[in-house]
């Protein structure tokens, strides 16, 4: 079995020559690395001009294992052979190492490189960065890189204390320099400009094969302590996203949360992160803080809000669950509005963490929640309310992992164990460990809130001195409850949103969905509701592979109808409020394109340049003009008895969300049917 480990990039803010001098001080012995027993030079050579120095050493490392195990194995140390190629002219150091001990059983190859990163000018002296772990710092893959950097910095400090703070760059001999200048047609004096000056130095770094890097200062300032293995996992996942993910790449802090949630198992974290990114795109969560405005009723009766920070600098969110009428809120605004509000709280929490990271100068990636349960009673155990709470927990755990740093529970009543029994199985173990319960009435004393909050920030309703602006909650008047019809419509919207997709259609930017058909005869079925505006629905066929364009547009503007693609369904004008179902029996394999485009009123003037007017109009459009929800599926022709989804959609209430359903219209052909409710 082959195992591969890729070290993260380390950076030194020192000139290359000084780093090399510190590196050489590690030989023949290095007290800073206890497992390194010593080394001897096997072979050494230099190029004629002295620019390249090659050293091959035999290095002995103590076996880091219990004494009994070492006796059983019959070895006290292992031998590695290390070959260093130092090029003073190119300013690179390449290190290759392999094991001699147990070489017949297991083979270990290790490669490391020091290189100078491109600076603002080739005339500037270039400072330096750090390598991956070498055999001389092999306590283990999780420790090697850190130990290697600590050792180099130790010897750099030693050189500085001895008065060596600058080492001139290598230059060729005078005769060779003149020859080189003569061959290049240059004045020998022009080479002086390439020698060291007092200009600022860019960084030299150990560059991995793909060029990824993490600056040590950036890690310490924004990400916090990471082992080399954890850095490597972050680099791997970030590189995979850059190569495969279309759209915005998450920040390192966001990626790191998913890695921590899956104990740095890259494959599991990648799967979880991809599902979350798809969910964020579908739910348009990235725009939530700009678009979500909680109903006035929520602002008045939702007893939660932000309140400064805890002693660790984490943003503090206070939730007075015991004072909140969860049943009344659900009946007044619906489950979806509550979920959107909870998501907005989590989005705001991440934003505040970034702000506190900049404010306090250290990485803060999670927030603290203070949960006050005074007033909790059996009303809070209302079954639909508990079910909604479990759904919110699931959504938050899947998409905001490792954002909760601590949950402080105070004033828990006797009914709390019942609630905890209901919800605790749905909370993962890592999150449950962050729950801290301050039992009894002495929650202000030692072991209570004062251990986590500054005294002057403890809320006044808990006996502190800080004025807290979190709403007090209270019972929601029944006169504000949704009617049964409104509640049913909200429930349908929630259920359908889990199956149906939403789309916005702009003028000149239709929404298109590609369906690939491998067999000649299959059945494509669709069901969509027009929530806003009027659209024209069409179905096309092509044997070419469409390439995604802007705004989900797949039909290339260079395609010619009748040559590159053909229309297999006559266009159908769909008015606002209509609900359309239909099907099409395919004749040929290939790609079928379902298209929704904005309906243009009769008499509109076409532009002399096809497509230009549409593009300009779309770019200057103030926002989406049409909105729809749709669902489509492909059935084998022998199994087709009418789409089950289309049949079930007869109970749809989407048409009631906008205007009253207009008169039915239908379009029929030998192979299709379109039905409008």
XYZ file of C-alpha atoms in Angstrom:
677
model
C 0.000 0.000 0.000
C 1.349 3.411 -0.976
C 0.754 6.355 1.324
C 1.521 9.900 0.289
C 1.917 12.906 2.568
C 2.264 16.450 1.272
C 3.673 19.003 3.643
C 2.178 22.492 3.852
C 4.193 25.495 2.747
C 6.263 27.378 5.305
C 7.650 30.876 4.882
C 10.786 32.538 6.272
C 11.188 36.294 6.147
C 14.971 36.062 5.699
C 17.366 36.184 2.721
C 18.055 32.851 1.057
C 21.780 32.872 1.871
C 21.122 33.401 5.577
C 18.594 30.539 5.675
C 21.129 28.228 4.002
C 23.758 29.167 6.601
C 21.275 28.303 9.366
C 20.407 25.028 7.620
C 24.065 23.932 7.481
C 24.416 24.458 11.255
C 22.141 21.434 11.791
C 25.012 19.142 10.823
C 26.659 16.889 11.881
C 24.458 16.847 15.000
C 21.457 18.855 16.115
C 20.602 18.951 19.853
C 17.270 20.632 19.047
C 16.070 17.383 17.432
C 16.486 14.630 20.069
C 15.799 11.750 17.655
C 18.632 12.915 15.355
C 21.715 10.983 16.527
C 24.206 12.319 13.999
C 25.391 12.221 10.420
C 28.481 11.725 8.299
C 29.300 12.900 4.785
C 29.435 10.066 2.242
C 30.170 12.099 -0.897
C 30.643 15.776 -1.682
C 31.250 17.673 -4.919
C 31.152 21.166 -6.373
C 30.734 22.464 -9.907
C 33.798 24.138 -11.531
C 32.404 27.615 -10.932
C 31.338 26.788 -7.374
C 27.677 27.533 -8.080
C 26.425 24.002 -7.340
C 27.254 22.155 -4.141
C 26.194 18.486 -3.801
C 26.394 16.692 -0.442
C 25.315 13.134 0.349
C 25.007 12.235 4.020
C 24.143 9.183 6.076
C 21.828 10.226 8.915
C 21.042 8.133 11.988
C 17.665 8.567 13.729
C 16.659 7.001 17.018
C 13.585 4.790 16.786
C 10.816 6.653 18.616
C 9.212 3.593 20.243
C 9.105 1.905 23.665
C 12.338 0.170 24.678
C 10.702 -3.269 24.714
C 9.449 -2.786 21.152
C 12.917 -1.679 20.043
C 14.384 -4.845 21.542
C 11.830 -7.040 19.806
C 12.577 -5.315 16.483
C 16.291 -5.614 17.123
C 17.089 -2.009 16.204
C 17.931 1.077 18.217
C 18.173 3.463 15.277
C 17.385 3.721 11.568
C 19.562 5.089 8.777
C 18.444 7.523 6.085
C 20.553 8.697 3.152
C 20.073 12.343 2.276
C 21.258 14.033 -0.924
C 21.302 17.842 -0.984
C 21.786 19.855 -4.176
C 22.399 23.533 -3.370
C 22.472 25.869 -6.384
C 23.802 29.252 -5.304
C 23.271 30.755 -8.739
C 19.619 29.739 -9.053
C 19.165 30.076 -5.285
C 17.520 26.698 -4.754
C 18.071 23.763 -2.432
C 16.694 20.356 -3.419
C 16.654 17.586 -0.820
C 16.043 13.905 -1.551
C 16.068 11.232 1.150
C 15.383 7.511 1.380
C 15.668 4.877 4.069
C 18.334 2.171 4.162
C 17.045 0.418 7.284
C 14.154 -1.959 6.522
C 14.487 -1.031 2.822
C 13.540 -4.574 1.856
C 10.225 -4.257 3.733
C 9.175 -0.653 3.324
C 10.476 2.146 1.121
C 10.294 5.769 2.225
C 11.012 8.577 -0.237
C 11.019 12.183 0.855
C 11.506 15.316 -1.231
C 11.859 18.881 -0.112
C 12.780 22.130 -1.833
C 13.726 25.669 -0.878
C 13.032 28.177 -3.632
C 12.760 31.942 -3.943
C 9.295 33.232 -4.811
C 9.071 35.851 -7.604
C 9.588 39.316 -6.203
C 8.618 42.753 -7.479
C 11.979 43.080 -9.222
C 14.803 40.725 -10.095
C 17.175 43.355 -8.728
C 15.809 43.053 -5.195
C 17.444 40.709 -2.675
C 15.047 37.855 -2.018
C 14.366 36.672 1.516
C 13.350 33.197 2.295
C 10.863 30.586 3.445
C 10.635 27.125 4.945
C 10.695 23.553 3.751
C 8.671 20.473 4.239
C 9.979 18.094 6.924
C 13.284 16.460 6.078
C 14.726 13.248 7.541
C 16.525 15.411 10.049
C 13.223 16.410 11.601
C 11.212 13.209 11.480
C 9.424 12.949 14.865
C 6.316 12.278 12.770
C 4.381 13.812 9.927
C 2.361 15.946 12.320
C 5.460 17.407 13.996
C 8.186 17.420 11.364
C 7.423 20.652 9.567
C 6.935 22.614 12.780
C 10.101 21.152 14.331
C 12.072 21.883 11.143
C 10.982 25.514 11.178
C 11.724 25.937 14.877
C 15.238 24.582 14.370
C 15.954 26.882 11.415
C 14.693 29.896 13.362
C 16.840 28.856 16.347
C 19.990 28.932 14.217
C 18.914 32.150 12.487
C 18.666 33.805 15.901
C 22.051 32.326 16.807
C 23.640 33.774 13.656
C 22.098 37.172 14.411
C 23.389 37.109 17.991
C 26.863 36.335 16.626
C 26.706 39.407 14.390
C 25.899 37.637 11.118
C 22.827 39.305 9.701
C 23.814 39.427 6.018
C 25.589 37.022 3.661
C 26.489 38.275 0.154
C 24.911 36.566 -2.811
C 27.018 34.225 -4.907
C 28.753 35.817 -7.913
C 30.856 34.120 -10.611
C 34.641 34.567 -10.825
C 35.798 37.781 -12.540
C 37.122 36.118 -15.685
C 33.981 34.057 -16.136
C 31.900 37.158 -15.439
C 33.680 39.099 -18.187
C 33.284 36.191 -20.607
C 29.599 35.964 -19.804
C 29.162 39.684 -20.241
C 31.097 39.699 -23.480
C 29.007 36.857 -24.880
C 25.835 38.667 -23.907
C 27.068 41.963 -25.334
C 26.807 43.706 -21.952
C 28.964 46.020 -19.923
C 30.474 44.071 -16.955
C 29.524 46.894 -14.686
C 25.830 46.303 -15.367
C 25.948 43.122 -13.268
C 26.542 45.153 -10.151
C 22.889 46.115 -10.172
C 21.933 42.482 -9.566
C 23.849 42.332 -6.319
C 22.204 42.808 -2.911
C 20.877 46.213 -1.968
C 18.974 47.505 1.019
C 15.608 47.307 -0.739
C 12.742 45.455 0.989
C 12.742 41.696 0.532
C 9.929 39.520 -0.755
C 9.521 36.067 0.732
C 11.180 32.810 -0.209
C 9.027 29.805 0.339
C 8.945 26.065 -0.027
C 6.649 25.593 -3.011
C 4.670 22.392 -3.393
C 4.198 20.772 -6.757
C 0.964 22.640 -7.419
C 2.135 26.016 -6.141
C -0.250 26.113 -3.164
C 0.995 27.841 -0.059
C -0.063 28.999 3.371
C 1.932 31.760 4.952
C 2.709 31.091 8.615
C 1.711 34.628 9.614
C -1.620 34.228 7.817
C -2.258 30.917 9.605
C -1.517 32.406 13.000
C -3.549 35.554 12.340
C -6.628 34.101 10.616
C -6.818 30.332 11.107
C -5.197 29.547 14.439
C -2.887 26.676 15.297
C -2.829 23.901 12.710
C -0.685 20.806 12.618
C 1.194 20.175 9.359
C -1.232 17.370 8.539
C -4.206 19.696 9.049
C -2.605 22.322 6.825
C -2.053 19.666 4.191
C -5.736 18.663 4.320
C -6.781 22.299 3.938
C -4.495 22.737 0.927
C -5.814 19.557 -0.702
C -9.467 20.497 -0.295
C -8.926 24.085 -1.402
C -7.019 22.952 -4.500
C -9.798 20.488 -5.380
C -12.384 23.269 -5.111
C -10.316 25.561 -7.343
C -10.063 22.858 -9.995
C -13.644 21.592 -9.961
C -15.992 24.091 -8.330
C -17.725 26.649 -10.514
C -18.507 29.909 -8.828
C -17.177 31.438 -5.627
C -14.552 29.503 -3.678
C -15.245 29.500 0.091
C -12.784 31.194 2.399
C -10.187 29.068 4.165
C -11.998 29.626 7.470
C -15.185 28.177 5.965
C -13.392 25.144 4.493
C -11.631 24.563 7.796
C -14.943 24.286 9.656
C -16.016 21.363 7.478
C -12.632 19.662 7.889
C -12.898 19.972 11.670
C -16.460 18.621 11.574
C -15.160 15.489 9.836
C -11.966 15.149 11.894
C -9.888 16.253 8.877
C -11.003 13.313 6.751
C -10.699 15.060 3.376
C -13.160 12.885 1.417
C -15.901 13.155 4.052
C -15.356 16.890 4.469
C -15.444 17.381 0.693
C -18.752 15.542 0.392
C -20.280 17.547 3.238
C -18.985 20.850 1.862
C -20.227 20.177 -1.688
C -23.704 19.357 -0.425
C -23.691 22.565 1.603
C -22.522 24.675 -1.346
C -25.345 23.266 -3.490
C -27.814 24.003 -0.699
C -26.537 27.573 -0.343
C -26.903 28.161 -4.067
C -30.404 26.694 -4.198
C -31.580 28.648 -1.160
C -29.647 31.798 -2.168
C -28.125 31.959 1.300
C -25.203 34.144 0.186
C -27.676 36.993 -0.316
C -29.643 36.328 2.859
C -28.235 39.175 4.942
C -28.963 41.640 2.122
C -32.438 40.342 1.237
C -33.955 38.986 4.465
C -36.062 41.382 6.462
C -37.787 39.649 9.392
C -41.496 40.375 9.758
C -42.349 42.991 12.366
C -44.004 40.275 14.430
C -40.707 38.348 14.608
C -38.792 41.444 15.631
C -41.255 41.990 18.470
C -41.757 38.444 19.790
C -38.568 36.542 18.849
C -36.570 36.744 22.085
C -33.055 36.557 20.665
C -30.270 38.973 19.744
C -26.541 39.759 19.795
C -24.855 41.148 22.902
C -21.111 42.032 22.839
C -18.745 39.040 23.238
C -17.523 36.483 25.798
C -14.138 36.460 27.535
C -12.536 34.664 24.563
C -13.684 37.342 22.130
C -16.414 35.193 20.592
C -19.595 37.052 19.552
C -22.341 36.417 22.114
C -25.900 35.567 21.077
C -28.625 35.552 23.735
C -31.749 33.433 23.294
C -34.481 33.664 25.934
C -36.241 30.508 24.810
C -38.320 30.241 27.983
C -39.872 33.655 27.318
C -40.618 32.912 23.660
C -43.988 31.688 22.403
C -42.689 29.180 19.841
C -46.170 27.807 19.112
C -47.584 31.282 18.578
C -44.690 32.310 16.326
C -45.113 29.229 14.156
C -48.826 29.858 13.809
C -48.269 33.553 13.087
C -45.340 33.550 10.629
C -44.912 29.885 9.643
C -42.022 27.455 9.884
C -40.241 28.748 6.768
C -39.990 32.302 8.107
C -38.587 30.995 11.395
C -36.016 28.885 9.528
C -34.924 31.837 7.387
C -34.516 33.905 10.542
C -32.368 31.198 12.167
C -30.218 31.034 9.031
C -29.792 34.811 9.085
C -28.585 34.557 12.697
C -25.945 32.011 11.646
C -24.861 34.150 8.699
C -24.588 37.172 10.979
C -22.592 35.049 13.448
C -19.978 34.238 10.801
C -19.777 37.893 9.816
C -19.267 38.939 13.438
C -16.537 36.304 13.881
C -14.613 37.875 10.994
C -15.040 41.294 12.556
C -13.818 40.111 15.973
C -10.835 38.397 14.337
C -9.740 41.765 12.949
C -10.609 43.611 16.173
C -8.746 41.325 18.581
C -5.931 40.279 16.239
C -6.432 36.548 16.690
C -8.526 33.956 14.876
C -12.130 33.726 16.139
C -14.143 31.215 14.139
C -17.107 30.459 16.418
C -19.642 32.240 18.577
C -21.169 31.669 21.999
C -24.867 31.264 22.735
C -26.374 32.087 26.123
C -29.635 30.145 26.461
C -31.995 31.344 29.182
C -34.679 28.741 29.916
C -36.648 30.499 32.633
C -40.316 30.068 31.745
C -39.863 26.864 29.737
C -43.001 24.728 30.098
C -45.036 22.033 28.357
C -46.247 24.588 25.808
C -42.735 24.500 24.337
C -43.049 20.729 23.852
C -45.816 21.198 21.282
C -45.155 18.404 18.803
C -45.083 20.486 15.559
C -42.793 22.952 17.305
C -40.346 20.243 18.388
C -40.429 18.800 14.869
C -39.586 22.223 13.421
C -36.782 22.629 15.969
C -35.268 19.292 14.929
C -35.387 20.350 11.288
C -33.574 23.602 12.102
C -30.931 21.705 14.078
C -30.356 19.403 11.107
C -30.021 22.289 8.636
C -27.622 24.205 10.889
C -25.457 21.155 11.649
C -25.146 20.283 7.960
C -24.311 23.786 6.752
C -22.757 25.659 9.700
C -20.503 23.070 11.355
C -18.107 24.168 14.083
C -19.611 27.668 14.279
C -20.949 27.196 17.815
C -18.080 27.537 20.238
C -20.040 27.226 23.470
C -23.666 26.974 24.622
C -24.310 28.296 28.130
C -27.636 27.127 29.603
C -28.966 28.962 32.659
C -32.145 28.749 34.754
C -33.192 25.362 33.359
C -36.568 24.245 34.865
C -37.706 20.717 35.650
C -39.231 20.246 32.222
C -35.841 20.733 30.533
C -34.781 17.037 30.802
C -37.868 16.126 28.766
C -36.908 18.552 25.994
C -33.285 17.402 26.142
C -34.356 13.772 25.801
C -36.275 14.648 22.640
C -33.584 16.661 20.861
C -30.226 15.339 22.125
C -30.151 12.249 19.834
C -30.245 14.607 16.840
C -27.256 16.671 17.992
C -23.834 15.291 17.069
C -21.357 14.414 19.782
C -18.926 17.275 19.033
C -21.717 19.824 19.499
C -23.105 18.188 22.653
C -19.701 18.552 24.297
C -20.032 22.335 23.945
C -23.219 22.453 26.051
C -22.561 23.793 29.551
C -25.405 23.870 32.096
C -25.169 26.286 35.019
C -27.459 24.488 37.446
C -29.248 26.097 40.340
C -29.678 29.764 41.088
C -25.983 30.488 41.657
C -25.226 30.970 37.973
C -23.438 34.281 38.610
C -20.802 32.947 40.983
C -17.588 30.987 40.377
C -18.168 28.169 37.938
C -21.025 30.160 36.415
C -21.299 33.027 33.961
C -18.373 34.986 35.395
C -16.051 32.301 34.019
C -17.208 33.038 30.478
C -18.475 36.639 30.480
C -16.966 39.824 31.840
C -18.934 41.003 34.872
C -19.879 44.281 33.227
C -21.330 42.408 30.206
C -23.666 40.048 32.077
C -27.248 40.959 30.991
C -29.416 42.869 33.409
C -32.250 40.322 33.296
C -29.788 37.797 34.779
C -28.727 40.127 37.553
C -25.854 41.771 35.701
C -25.144 45.429 34.996
C -25.275 45.405 31.198
C -28.446 46.685 29.557
C -29.643 44.007 27.138
C -31.765 45.000 24.150
C -32.936 41.477 23.353
C -36.771 41.440 23.017
C -38.559 39.991 26.036
C -40.819 37.766 23.936
C -44.254 37.060 25.347
C -47.413 35.421 24.017
C -48.327 36.119 20.410
C -51.972 37.278 20.171
C -54.143 34.709 18.428
C -55.548 37.472 16.260
C -52.156 37.523 14.490
C -52.230 33.802 13.627
C -52.318 32.785 9.978
C -55.619 31.491 8.705
C -55.898 27.781 7.967
C -55.725 28.521 4.239
C -52.568 30.628 4.666
C -50.986 27.974 6.901
C -51.795 25.230 4.395
C -50.303 27.294 1.595
C -47.123 27.871 3.628
C -46.853 24.134 4.352
C -47.252 23.317 0.653
C -44.590 25.839 -0.233
C -42.184 24.196 2.205
C -42.902 20.681 0.943
C -42.705 21.639 -2.711
C -39.544 23.680 -2.266
C -37.763 20.492 -1.293
C -38.590 18.931 -4.703
C -39.102 21.880 -7.041
C -36.475 24.343 -8.231
C -36.919 28.082 -8.422
C -35.712 30.174 -11.346
C -35.730 33.816 -12.359
C -36.076 34.804 -16.010
C -34.716 38.115 -17.298
C -35.297 39.681 -20.661
C -32.654 38.324 -23.014
C -31.537 35.715 -20.477
C -33.881 32.693 -20.587
C -33.672 29.845 -18.104
C -32.818 26.492 -19.708
C -32.554 22.925 -18.420
C -30.778 20.160 -20.340
C -32.084 16.587 -20.289
C -29.929 13.891 -21.893
C -31.787 11.017 -23.591
C -29.766 7.880 -24.341
C -32.564 5.805 -25.868
C -34.726 6.758 -28.825
C -38.048 6.591 -26.994
C -38.375 8.042 -23.531
C -40.856 10.374 -21.917
C -39.908 13.805 -20.603
C -42.451 15.202 -18.148
C -42.579 18.636 -16.561
C -44.587 20.592 -14.050
C -44.103 24.294 -13.346
C -45.929 27.234 -11.799
C -45.551 30.850 -12.945
C -45.274 32.910 -9.777
C -44.613 36.267 -11.415
C -44.683 37.644 -14.957
C -45.483 35.956 -18.273
C -43.136 33.460 -19.925
C -42.914 31.425 -23.119
C -42.116 27.728 -22.675
C -40.401 25.773 -25.489
C -38.733 22.398 -25.935
C -35.740 21.934 -28.253
C -33.559 19.022 -29.380
C -29.865 18.999 -30.301
C -27.169 16.403 -30.809
C -24.471 18.813 -29.653
C -23.320 19.125 -26.063
C -24.430 22.519 -24.753
C -21.892 24.583 -22.866
C -23.202 26.480 -19.830
C -23.415 30.206 -20.430
C -24.356 33.185 -18.282
C -27.569 32.981 -16.260
C -28.075 29.245 -16.932
C -28.349 29.812 -20.696
C -27.319 26.701 -22.673
C -28.309 27.460 -26.283
C -25.304 29.164 -27.854
C -26.118 32.459 -29.585
C -24.140 31.213 -32.574
C -26.454 28.238 -33.070
C -28.903 28.355 -35.948
C -32.412 26.984 -35.461
C -32.987 24.146 -37.927
C -29.296 23.451 -38.310
C -27.716 23.184 -34.846
C -30.920 22.508 -32.949
C -34.620 21.984 -33.650
C -37.876 22.887 -31.917
C -39.910 19.809 -30.926
C -42.679 21.632 -29.048
C -44.567 24.677 -30.233
C -43.974 27.694 -27.943
C -46.588 28.046 -25.209
C -47.334 31.416 -23.621
C -47.793 30.938 -19.856
C -49.422 33.696 -17.859
C -48.761 34.704 -14.272
C -50.570 32.396 -11.880
C -50.835 29.461 -14.279
C -49.671 25.955 -13.414
C -48.485 23.879 -16.376
C -48.000 20.127 -16.717
C -46.953 18.323 -19.861
C -44.983 15.475 -21.416
C -43.106 14.686 -24.615
C -42.320 11.267 -26.126
C -38.849 11.556 -27.619
C -37.996 10.238 -31.083
C -34.211 10.545 -31.100
C -31.388 10.308 -28.563
C -29.494 13.476 -27.723
C -30.010 16.504 -25.514
C -33.447 18.051 -25.005
C -33.584 21.617 -23.745
C -36.496 22.957 -21.717
C -36.559 26.733 -22.069
C -38.459 29.484 -20.286
C -38.034 32.996 -21.683
C -39.760 36.257 -20.937
C -42.846 36.880 -23.030
C -42.426 39.970 -25.220
C -45.599 41.955 -25.919
C -46.746 42.176 -29.556
C -45.307 44.985 -31.610
C -41.920 45.099 -29.883
C -39.191 46.434 -32.142
C -36.283 44.122 -32.857
C -32.718 45.377 -32.819
C -30.741 45.383 -36.037
C -28.062 43.298 -34.302
C -29.628 40.003 -33.132
C -29.148 39.428 -29.420
C -27.490 42.760 -28.635
C -30.696 44.495 -27.526
C -31.612 41.553 -25.297
C -28.188 41.503 -23.647
C -28.151 45.250 -23.005
C -31.683 45.133 -21.623
C -30.777 42.228 -19.327
C -27.651 43.986 -18.070
C -29.559 47.161 -17.246
C -32.603 45.375 -15.887
C -33.358 46.414 -12.297
C -34.012 42.811 -11.258
C -35.801 39.550 -12.090
C -38.934 40.099 -14.143
C -40.392 36.602 -14.044
C -40.189 33.876 -11.425
C -41.210 30.229 -11.620
C -40.976 26.920 -9.784
C -40.425 23.831 -11.903
C -39.809 20.094 -11.803
C -39.007 17.674 -14.631
C -38.202 13.976 -14.901
C -37.532 11.305 -17.537
C -39.467 8.034 -17.661
C -38.957 4.962 -19.822
C -41.675 4.868 -22.483
C -42.884 1.383 -21.519
C -43.403 2.519 -17.921
C -45.165 5.769 -18.762
C -48.695 6.008 -17.458
C -48.593 9.743 -16.894
C -46.076 11.383 -14.604
C -46.849 10.636 -10.971
C -45.383 14.008 -10.045
C -47.725 15.721 -12.489
C -50.709 13.833 -11.105
C -49.800 14.704 -7.533
C -49.324 18.323 -8.504
C -53.060 18.653 -9.090
C -53.201 19.670 -5.440
C -50.758 22.506 -6.101
C -51.516 25.806 -4.458
C -48.802 27.791 -6.191
C -51.228 29.407 -8.578
C -52.957 30.935 -5.559
C -49.751 32.675 -4.510
C -50.062 35.310 -7.244
C -53.094 35.942 -9.394
C -56.202 33.864 -9.845
C -55.802 30.979 -12.250
C -56.686 32.020 -15.750
C -58.707 29.975 -18.173
C -57.223 26.631 -19.100
C -55.202 26.352 -22.251
C -53.681 23.317 -23.875
C -51.325 22.434 -26.652
C -51.388 18.977 -28.168
C -49.301 17.116 -30.710
C -48.787 13.515 -31.607
C -46.181 13.180 -28.897
C -46.959 15.708 -26.195
C -49.551 17.374 -24.055
C -49.524 20.623 -22.130
C -52.114 21.294 -19.465
C -52.678 24.601 -17.728
C -54.676 24.862 -14.514
